[in-house]
Short mmCIF file of C-alpha atoms in Angstrom, two decimals:
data_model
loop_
_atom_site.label_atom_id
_atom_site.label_comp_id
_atom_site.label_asym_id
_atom_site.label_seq_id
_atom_site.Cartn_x
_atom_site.Cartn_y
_atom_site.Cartn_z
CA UNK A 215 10.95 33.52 -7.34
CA UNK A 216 13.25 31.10 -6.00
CA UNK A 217 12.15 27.86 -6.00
CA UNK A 218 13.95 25.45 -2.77
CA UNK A 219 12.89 22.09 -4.32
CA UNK A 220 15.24 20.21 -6.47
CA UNK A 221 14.06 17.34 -8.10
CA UNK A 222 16.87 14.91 -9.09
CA UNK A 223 14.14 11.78 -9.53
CA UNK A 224 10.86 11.29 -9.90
CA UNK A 225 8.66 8.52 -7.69
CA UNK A 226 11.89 9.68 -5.30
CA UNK A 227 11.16 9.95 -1.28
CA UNK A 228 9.82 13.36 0.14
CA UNK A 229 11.90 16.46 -0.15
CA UNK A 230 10.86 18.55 3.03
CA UNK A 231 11.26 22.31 3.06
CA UNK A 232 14.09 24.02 4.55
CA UNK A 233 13.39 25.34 7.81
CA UNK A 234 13.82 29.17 6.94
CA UNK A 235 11.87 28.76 3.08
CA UNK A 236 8.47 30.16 2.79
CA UNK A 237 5.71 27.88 0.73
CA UNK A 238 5.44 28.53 -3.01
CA UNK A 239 2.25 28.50 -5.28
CA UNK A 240 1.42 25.06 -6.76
CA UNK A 241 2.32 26.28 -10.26
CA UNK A 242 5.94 26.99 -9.39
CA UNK A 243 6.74 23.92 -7.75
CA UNK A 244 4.85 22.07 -10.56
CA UNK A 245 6.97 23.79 -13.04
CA UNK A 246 10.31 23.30 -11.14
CA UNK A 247 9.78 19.79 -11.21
CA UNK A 248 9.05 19.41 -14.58
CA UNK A 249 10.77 21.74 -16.00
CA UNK A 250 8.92 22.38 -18.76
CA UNK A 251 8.74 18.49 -19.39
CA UNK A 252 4.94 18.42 -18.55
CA UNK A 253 2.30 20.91 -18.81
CA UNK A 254 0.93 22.85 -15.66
CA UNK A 255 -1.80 23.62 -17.97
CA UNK A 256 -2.90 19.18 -17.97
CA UNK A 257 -2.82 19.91 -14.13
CA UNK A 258 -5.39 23.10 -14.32
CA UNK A 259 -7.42 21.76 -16.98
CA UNK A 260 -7.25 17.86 -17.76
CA UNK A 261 -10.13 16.15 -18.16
CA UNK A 262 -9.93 13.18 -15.98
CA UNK A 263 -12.78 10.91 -17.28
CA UNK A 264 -10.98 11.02 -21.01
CA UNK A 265 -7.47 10.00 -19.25
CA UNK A 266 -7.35 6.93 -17.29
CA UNK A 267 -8.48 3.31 -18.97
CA UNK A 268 -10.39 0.61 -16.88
CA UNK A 269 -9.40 -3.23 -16.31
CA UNK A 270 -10.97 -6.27 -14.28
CA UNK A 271 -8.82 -8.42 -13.01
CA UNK A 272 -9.80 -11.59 -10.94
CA UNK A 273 -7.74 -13.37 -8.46
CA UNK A 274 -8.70 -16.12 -5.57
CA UNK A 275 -12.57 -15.92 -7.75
CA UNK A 276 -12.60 -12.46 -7.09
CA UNK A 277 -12.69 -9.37 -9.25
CA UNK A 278 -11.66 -6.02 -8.75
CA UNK A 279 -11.51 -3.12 -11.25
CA UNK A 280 -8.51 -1.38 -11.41
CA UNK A 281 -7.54 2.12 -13.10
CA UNK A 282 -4.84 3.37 -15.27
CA UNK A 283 -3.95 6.99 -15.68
CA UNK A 284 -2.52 8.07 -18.94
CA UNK A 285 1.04 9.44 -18.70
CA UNK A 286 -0.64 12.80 -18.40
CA UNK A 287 -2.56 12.25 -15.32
CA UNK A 288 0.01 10.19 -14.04
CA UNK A 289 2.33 12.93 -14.32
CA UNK A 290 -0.16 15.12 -11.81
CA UNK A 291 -0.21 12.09 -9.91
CA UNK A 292 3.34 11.58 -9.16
CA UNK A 293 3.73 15.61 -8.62
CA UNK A 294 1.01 15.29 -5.67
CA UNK A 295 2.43 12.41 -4.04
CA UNK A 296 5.55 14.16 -3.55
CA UNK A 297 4.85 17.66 -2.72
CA UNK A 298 1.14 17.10 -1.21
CA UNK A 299 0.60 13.63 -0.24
CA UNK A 300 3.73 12.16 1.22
CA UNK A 301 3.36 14.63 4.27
CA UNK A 302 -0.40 13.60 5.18
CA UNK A 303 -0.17 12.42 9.05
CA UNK A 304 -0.96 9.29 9.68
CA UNK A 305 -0.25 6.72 12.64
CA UNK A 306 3.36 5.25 12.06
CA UNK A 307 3.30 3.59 15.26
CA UNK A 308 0.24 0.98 13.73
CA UNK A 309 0.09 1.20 9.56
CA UNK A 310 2.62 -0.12 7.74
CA UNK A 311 0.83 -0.21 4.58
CA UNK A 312 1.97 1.83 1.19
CA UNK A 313 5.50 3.57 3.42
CA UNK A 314 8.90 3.61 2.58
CA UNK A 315 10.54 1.75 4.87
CA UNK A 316 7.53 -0.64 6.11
CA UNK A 317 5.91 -3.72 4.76
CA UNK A 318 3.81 -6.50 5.52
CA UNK A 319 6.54 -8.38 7.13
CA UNK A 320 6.63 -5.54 10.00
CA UNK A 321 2.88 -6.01 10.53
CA UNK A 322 3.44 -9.34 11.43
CA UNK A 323 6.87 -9.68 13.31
CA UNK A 324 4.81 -7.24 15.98
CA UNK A 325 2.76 -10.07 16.93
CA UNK A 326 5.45 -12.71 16.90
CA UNK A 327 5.57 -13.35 20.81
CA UNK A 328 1.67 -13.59 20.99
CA UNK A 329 -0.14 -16.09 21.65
CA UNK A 330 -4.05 -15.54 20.27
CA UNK A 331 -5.08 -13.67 17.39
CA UNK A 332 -8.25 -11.54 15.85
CA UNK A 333 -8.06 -10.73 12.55
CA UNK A 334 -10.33 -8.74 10.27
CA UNK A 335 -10.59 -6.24 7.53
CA UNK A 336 -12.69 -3.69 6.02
CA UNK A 337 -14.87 -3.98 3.45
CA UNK A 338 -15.25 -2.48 0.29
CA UNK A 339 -12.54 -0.24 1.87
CA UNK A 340 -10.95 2.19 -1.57
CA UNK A 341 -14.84 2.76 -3.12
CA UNK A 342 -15.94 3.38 0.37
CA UNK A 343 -13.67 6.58 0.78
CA UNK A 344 -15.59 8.64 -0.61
CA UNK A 345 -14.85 12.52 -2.15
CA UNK A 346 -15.56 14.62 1.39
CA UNK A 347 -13.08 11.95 2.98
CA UNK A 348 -10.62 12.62 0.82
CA UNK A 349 -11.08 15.69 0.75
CA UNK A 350 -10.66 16.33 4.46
CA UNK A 351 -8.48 14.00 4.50
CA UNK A 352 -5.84 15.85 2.31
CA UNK A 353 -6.53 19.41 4.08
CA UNK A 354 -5.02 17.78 6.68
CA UNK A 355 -1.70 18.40 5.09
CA UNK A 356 -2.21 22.02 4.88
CA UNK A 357 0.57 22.95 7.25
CA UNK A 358 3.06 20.29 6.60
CA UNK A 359 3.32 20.26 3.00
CA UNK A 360 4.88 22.84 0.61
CA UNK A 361 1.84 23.97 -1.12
CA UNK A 362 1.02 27.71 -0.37
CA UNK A 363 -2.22 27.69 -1.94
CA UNK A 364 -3.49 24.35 -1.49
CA UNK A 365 -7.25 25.77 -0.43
CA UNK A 366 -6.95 27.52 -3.94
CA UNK A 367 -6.52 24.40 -5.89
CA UNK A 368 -8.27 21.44 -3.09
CA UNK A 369 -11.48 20.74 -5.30
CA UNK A 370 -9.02 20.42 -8.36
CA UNK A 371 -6.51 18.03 -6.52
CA UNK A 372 -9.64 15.75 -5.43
CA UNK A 373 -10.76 16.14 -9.14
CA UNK A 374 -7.78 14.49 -9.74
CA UNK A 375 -7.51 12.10 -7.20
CA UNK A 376 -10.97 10.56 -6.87
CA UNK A 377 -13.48 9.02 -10.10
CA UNK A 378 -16.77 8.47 -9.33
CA UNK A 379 -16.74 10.12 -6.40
CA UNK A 380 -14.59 7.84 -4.82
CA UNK A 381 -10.91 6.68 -4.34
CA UNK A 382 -10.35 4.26 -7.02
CA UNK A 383 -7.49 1.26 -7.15
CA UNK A 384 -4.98 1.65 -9.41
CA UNK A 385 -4.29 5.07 -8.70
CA UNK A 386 -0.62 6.10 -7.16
CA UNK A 387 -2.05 8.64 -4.76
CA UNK A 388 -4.78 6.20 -3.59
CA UNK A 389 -2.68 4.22 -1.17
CA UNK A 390 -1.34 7.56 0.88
CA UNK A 391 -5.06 9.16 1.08
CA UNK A 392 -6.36 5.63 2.37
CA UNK A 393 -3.53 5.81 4.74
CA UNK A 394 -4.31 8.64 6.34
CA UNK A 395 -7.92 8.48 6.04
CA UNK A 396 -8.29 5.83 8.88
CA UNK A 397 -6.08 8.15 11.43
CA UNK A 398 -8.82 9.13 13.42
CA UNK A 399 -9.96 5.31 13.87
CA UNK A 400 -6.27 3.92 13.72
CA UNK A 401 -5.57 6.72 16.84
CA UNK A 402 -9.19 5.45 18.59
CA UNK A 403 -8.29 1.55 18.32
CA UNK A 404 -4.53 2.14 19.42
CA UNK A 405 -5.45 3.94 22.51
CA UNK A 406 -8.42 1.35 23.66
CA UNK A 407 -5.48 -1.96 22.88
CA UNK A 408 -3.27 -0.61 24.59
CA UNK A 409 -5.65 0.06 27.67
CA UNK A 410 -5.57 -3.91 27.06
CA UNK A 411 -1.53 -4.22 26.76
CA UNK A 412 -3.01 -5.89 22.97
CA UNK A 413 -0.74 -5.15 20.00
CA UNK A 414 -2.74 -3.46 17.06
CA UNK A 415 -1.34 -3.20 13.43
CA UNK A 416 -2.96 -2.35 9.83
CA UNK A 417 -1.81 -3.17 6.74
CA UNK A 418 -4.09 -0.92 4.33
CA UNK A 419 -7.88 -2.91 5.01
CA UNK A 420 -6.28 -5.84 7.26
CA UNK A 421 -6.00 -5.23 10.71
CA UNK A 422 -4.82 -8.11 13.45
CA UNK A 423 -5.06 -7.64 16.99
CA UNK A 424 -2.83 -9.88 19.29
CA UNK A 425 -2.77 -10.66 22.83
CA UNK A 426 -1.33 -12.99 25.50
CA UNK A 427 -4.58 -15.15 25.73
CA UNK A 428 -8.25 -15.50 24.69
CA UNK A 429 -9.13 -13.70 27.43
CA UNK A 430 -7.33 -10.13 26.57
CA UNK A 431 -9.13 -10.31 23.34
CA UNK A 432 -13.02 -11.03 24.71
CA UNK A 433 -15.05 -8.35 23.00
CA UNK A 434 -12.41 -7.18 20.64
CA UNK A 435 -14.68 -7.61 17.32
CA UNK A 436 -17.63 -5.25 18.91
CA UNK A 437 -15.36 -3.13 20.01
CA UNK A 438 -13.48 -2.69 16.08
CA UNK A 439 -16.60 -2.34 14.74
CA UNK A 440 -17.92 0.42 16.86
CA UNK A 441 -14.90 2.58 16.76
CA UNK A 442 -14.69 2.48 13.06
CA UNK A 443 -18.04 3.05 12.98
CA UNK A 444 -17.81 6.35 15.27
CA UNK A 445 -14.86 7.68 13.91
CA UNK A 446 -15.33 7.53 10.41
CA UNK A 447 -19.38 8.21 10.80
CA UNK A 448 -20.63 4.69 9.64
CA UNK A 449 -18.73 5.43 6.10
CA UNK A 450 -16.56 2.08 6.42
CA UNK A 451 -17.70 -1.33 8.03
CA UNK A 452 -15.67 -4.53 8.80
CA UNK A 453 -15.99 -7.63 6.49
CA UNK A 454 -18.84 -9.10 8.10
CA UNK A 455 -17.17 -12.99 6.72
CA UNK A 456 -13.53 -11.97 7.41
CA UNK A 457 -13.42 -11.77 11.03
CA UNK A 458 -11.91 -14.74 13.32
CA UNK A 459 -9.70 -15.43 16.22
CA UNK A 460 -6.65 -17.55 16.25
CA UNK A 461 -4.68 -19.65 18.50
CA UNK A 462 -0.44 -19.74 18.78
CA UNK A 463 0.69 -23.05 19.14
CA UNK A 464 -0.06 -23.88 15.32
CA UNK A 465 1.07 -21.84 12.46
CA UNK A 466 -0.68 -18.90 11.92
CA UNK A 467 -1.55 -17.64 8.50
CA UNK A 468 -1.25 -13.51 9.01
CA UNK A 469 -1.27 -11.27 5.89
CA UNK A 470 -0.01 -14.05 3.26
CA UNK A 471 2.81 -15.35 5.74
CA UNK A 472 3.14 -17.89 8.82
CA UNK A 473 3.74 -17.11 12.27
CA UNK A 474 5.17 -20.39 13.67
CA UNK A 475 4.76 -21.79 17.26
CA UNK A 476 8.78 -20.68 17.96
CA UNK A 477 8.05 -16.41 16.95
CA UNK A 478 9.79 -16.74 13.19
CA UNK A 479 7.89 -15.72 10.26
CA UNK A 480 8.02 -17.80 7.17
CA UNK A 481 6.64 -17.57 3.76
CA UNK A 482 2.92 -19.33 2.93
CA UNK A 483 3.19 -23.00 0.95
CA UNK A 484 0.99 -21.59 -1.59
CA UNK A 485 3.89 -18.37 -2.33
CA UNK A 486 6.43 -21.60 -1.98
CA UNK A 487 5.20 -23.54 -4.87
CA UNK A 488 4.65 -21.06 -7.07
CA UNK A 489 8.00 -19.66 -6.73
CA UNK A 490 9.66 -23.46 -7.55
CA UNK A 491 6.88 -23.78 -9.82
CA UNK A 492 7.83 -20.61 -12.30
CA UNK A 493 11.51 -21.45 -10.97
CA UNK A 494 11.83 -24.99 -12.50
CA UNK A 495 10.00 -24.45 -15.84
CA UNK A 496 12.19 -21.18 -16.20
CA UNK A 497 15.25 -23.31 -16.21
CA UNK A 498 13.55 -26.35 -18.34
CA UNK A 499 10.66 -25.19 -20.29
CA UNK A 500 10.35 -21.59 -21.55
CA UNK A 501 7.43 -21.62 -23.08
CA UNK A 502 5.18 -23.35 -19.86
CA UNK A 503 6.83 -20.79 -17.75
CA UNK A 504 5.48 -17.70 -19.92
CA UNK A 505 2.33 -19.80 -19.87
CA UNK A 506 1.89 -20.03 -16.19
CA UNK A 507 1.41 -15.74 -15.77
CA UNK A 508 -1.28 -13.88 -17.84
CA UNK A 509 0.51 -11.88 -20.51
CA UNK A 510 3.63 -14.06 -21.54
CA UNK A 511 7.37 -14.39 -21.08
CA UNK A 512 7.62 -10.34 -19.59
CA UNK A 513 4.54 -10.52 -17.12
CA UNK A 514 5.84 -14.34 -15.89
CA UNK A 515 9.42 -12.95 -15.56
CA UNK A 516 8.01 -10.07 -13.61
CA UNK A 517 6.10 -12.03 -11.49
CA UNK A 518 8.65 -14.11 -10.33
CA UNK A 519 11.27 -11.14 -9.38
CA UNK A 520 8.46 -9.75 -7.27
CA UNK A 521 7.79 -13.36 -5.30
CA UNK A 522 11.69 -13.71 -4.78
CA UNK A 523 11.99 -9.86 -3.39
CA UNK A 524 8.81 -10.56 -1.17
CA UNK A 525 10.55 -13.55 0.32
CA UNK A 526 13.66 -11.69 0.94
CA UNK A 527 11.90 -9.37 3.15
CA UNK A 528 10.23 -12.22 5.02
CA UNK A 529 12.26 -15.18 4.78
CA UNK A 530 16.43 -15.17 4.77
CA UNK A 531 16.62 -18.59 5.27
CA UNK A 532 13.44 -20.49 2.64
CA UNK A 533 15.52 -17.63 0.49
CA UNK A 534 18.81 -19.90 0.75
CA UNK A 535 17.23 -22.75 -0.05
CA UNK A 536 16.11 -22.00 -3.22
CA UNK A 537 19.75 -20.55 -3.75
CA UNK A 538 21.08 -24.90 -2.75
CA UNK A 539 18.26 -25.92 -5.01
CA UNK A 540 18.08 -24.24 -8.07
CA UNK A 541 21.67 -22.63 -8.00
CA UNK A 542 22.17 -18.96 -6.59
CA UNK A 543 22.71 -17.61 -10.60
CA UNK A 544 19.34 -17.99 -11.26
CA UNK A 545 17.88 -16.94 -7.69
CA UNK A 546 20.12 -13.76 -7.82
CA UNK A 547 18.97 -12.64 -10.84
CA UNK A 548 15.58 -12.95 -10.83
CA UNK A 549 16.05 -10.98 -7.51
CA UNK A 550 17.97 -8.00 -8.12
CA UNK A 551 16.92 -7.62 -11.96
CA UNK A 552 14.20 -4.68 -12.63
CA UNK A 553 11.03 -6.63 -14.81
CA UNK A 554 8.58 -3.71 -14.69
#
């Protein structure tokens, strides 16, 4: 059987199907990806609680346990992202979480010519999707995605997907099920703003609703709450410490960056200092820069590429500045330089 995938790179962006190509079974379009590399037999058969490790980490006092799939789980993991997962709908017009294409940054720059603010998020939101979410959730790919018999194998693919009867962090596929979990609030919320000309985006669990005054945004919390509640039958709740309204005119902290009083977005002080921070003792002082990052010289070095590439989606000109300060050799490195 001919198989009308081919799979230069793995991780790579969605292949869609030709127009005229019928589906194909999940085993053949494992196999042509692979090509023998990986076992559909791991994909059939692999215990999942004996392949993926646990680990706590804590950040701002808070700790979160995150998984890690062994290289043979990851391997199913990487082959459902790209022939199942990456063609679950989901509201592009509102989430710009976890997409090629989309970041934080977008979130934001939405709300730029606002002038008041409610922001909130969801809690517990990953362990609160729960196996018959995902499940559903997936189906709803049925008809987009490649898979010919995807009701066949859909217990198996939430076998893999979900541990402990939940979607876990740390997993690949965990940030396009989450995605297009919420559609059926993220489609409720969207039409009830914009009965309110308010601006709605989501950024996986945050959400920030923006208006032209206080006034466009009385009632805006009950009304979150009650259409996640209804649409995702009382599964998911908001933060109940997390919520709170916010006035233009000062800068406005939104998602890790500011919104300031003229529309441009700017990176947070906080992000700032630790990027001159690692910067400085990286040029002067090895050994307190691989002290300042949990797991040495390699996890400091990575940190730091990752802070300069978040600034240069949010912030051209703080990006420049560094360049006059530190010297654009050591910037431009750190910034195009692969550290994973």
């Amino acid at each position: 059987m001919r198989i009308v995938y081919e799979i230069n790179h793995l991780m790579s962006t969605p292949i869609s199907p030709l127009p005229a190509s019928p589906k194909q079974p999940i085993e053949a379009l494992f196999n042509a990806m692979y090509h023998g590399k990986k076992s559909f037999s791991d994909f059939a058969n692999l215990s999942i609680d004996e392949n993926f490790t646990r680990k706590s980490i804590n950040r701002s006092g808070k700790t979160r346990e995150l998984l890690k799939p062994s290289d043979k789980l990851k391997g199913c993991h990487e082959f459902l992202r790209l022939f199942l997962l990456d063609f679950l709908p989901l509201n592009d017009e509102i989430v710009f979480s976890y997409r090629k294409g989309s970041n934080a940054y977008d979130a934001v720059a939405r709300h730029a010519k606002s002038k008041s603010f409610f922001v909130c998020d969801i809690e517990h939101f990953f362990p609160s999707l729960k196996r018959t979410r995902v499940k559903s959730t997936i189906a709803t790919a049925r008809d987009s995605c490649p898979i010919e018999d995807i009701d066949t194998w859909l217990e198996r693919i939430v076998d893999l997907v979900c541990v402990d009867d939940a979607l876990p962090m740390g997993f690949s596929t965990s940030p396009n099920i989450s995605n297009a979990a919420l559609l059926p609030f993220d489609n409720a919320l969207q039409s009830y703003c914009e009965s309110r000309n308010l601006i709605l985006t989501r950024y996986s669990d945050d959400l920030i609703i923006s208006g032209e005054n206080f006034a466009s945004l009385d009632g805006i919390e009950a009304q979150v709450a009650t259409h996640l509640q209804e649409t995702m039958n009382g599964e998911l709740n908001l933060h109940p410490k997390k919520s709170k309204f916010l006035h233009g005119g000062v800068k406005i902290k939104l998602l890790g960056m500011v919104l300031l009083p003229n529309g441009t977005i700017s990176v947070d002080a906080g992000v700032k200092e630790e990027i001159e921070i690692l910067i400085h003792f990286y040029l002067r002082d090895k050994s307190k820069f691989a002290d300042r990052v949990e797991g040495g010289l390699q996890k400091a070095e990575a940190r730091l590429s990752g802070l300069l590439n978040y600034v240069n989606t949010v912030d051209q000109a703080y990006l420049d500045k560094l360049r006059k300060k530190f010297g654009t050799t050591v910037v431009d490195f750190f910034l195009h330089r692969s550290f994973s």
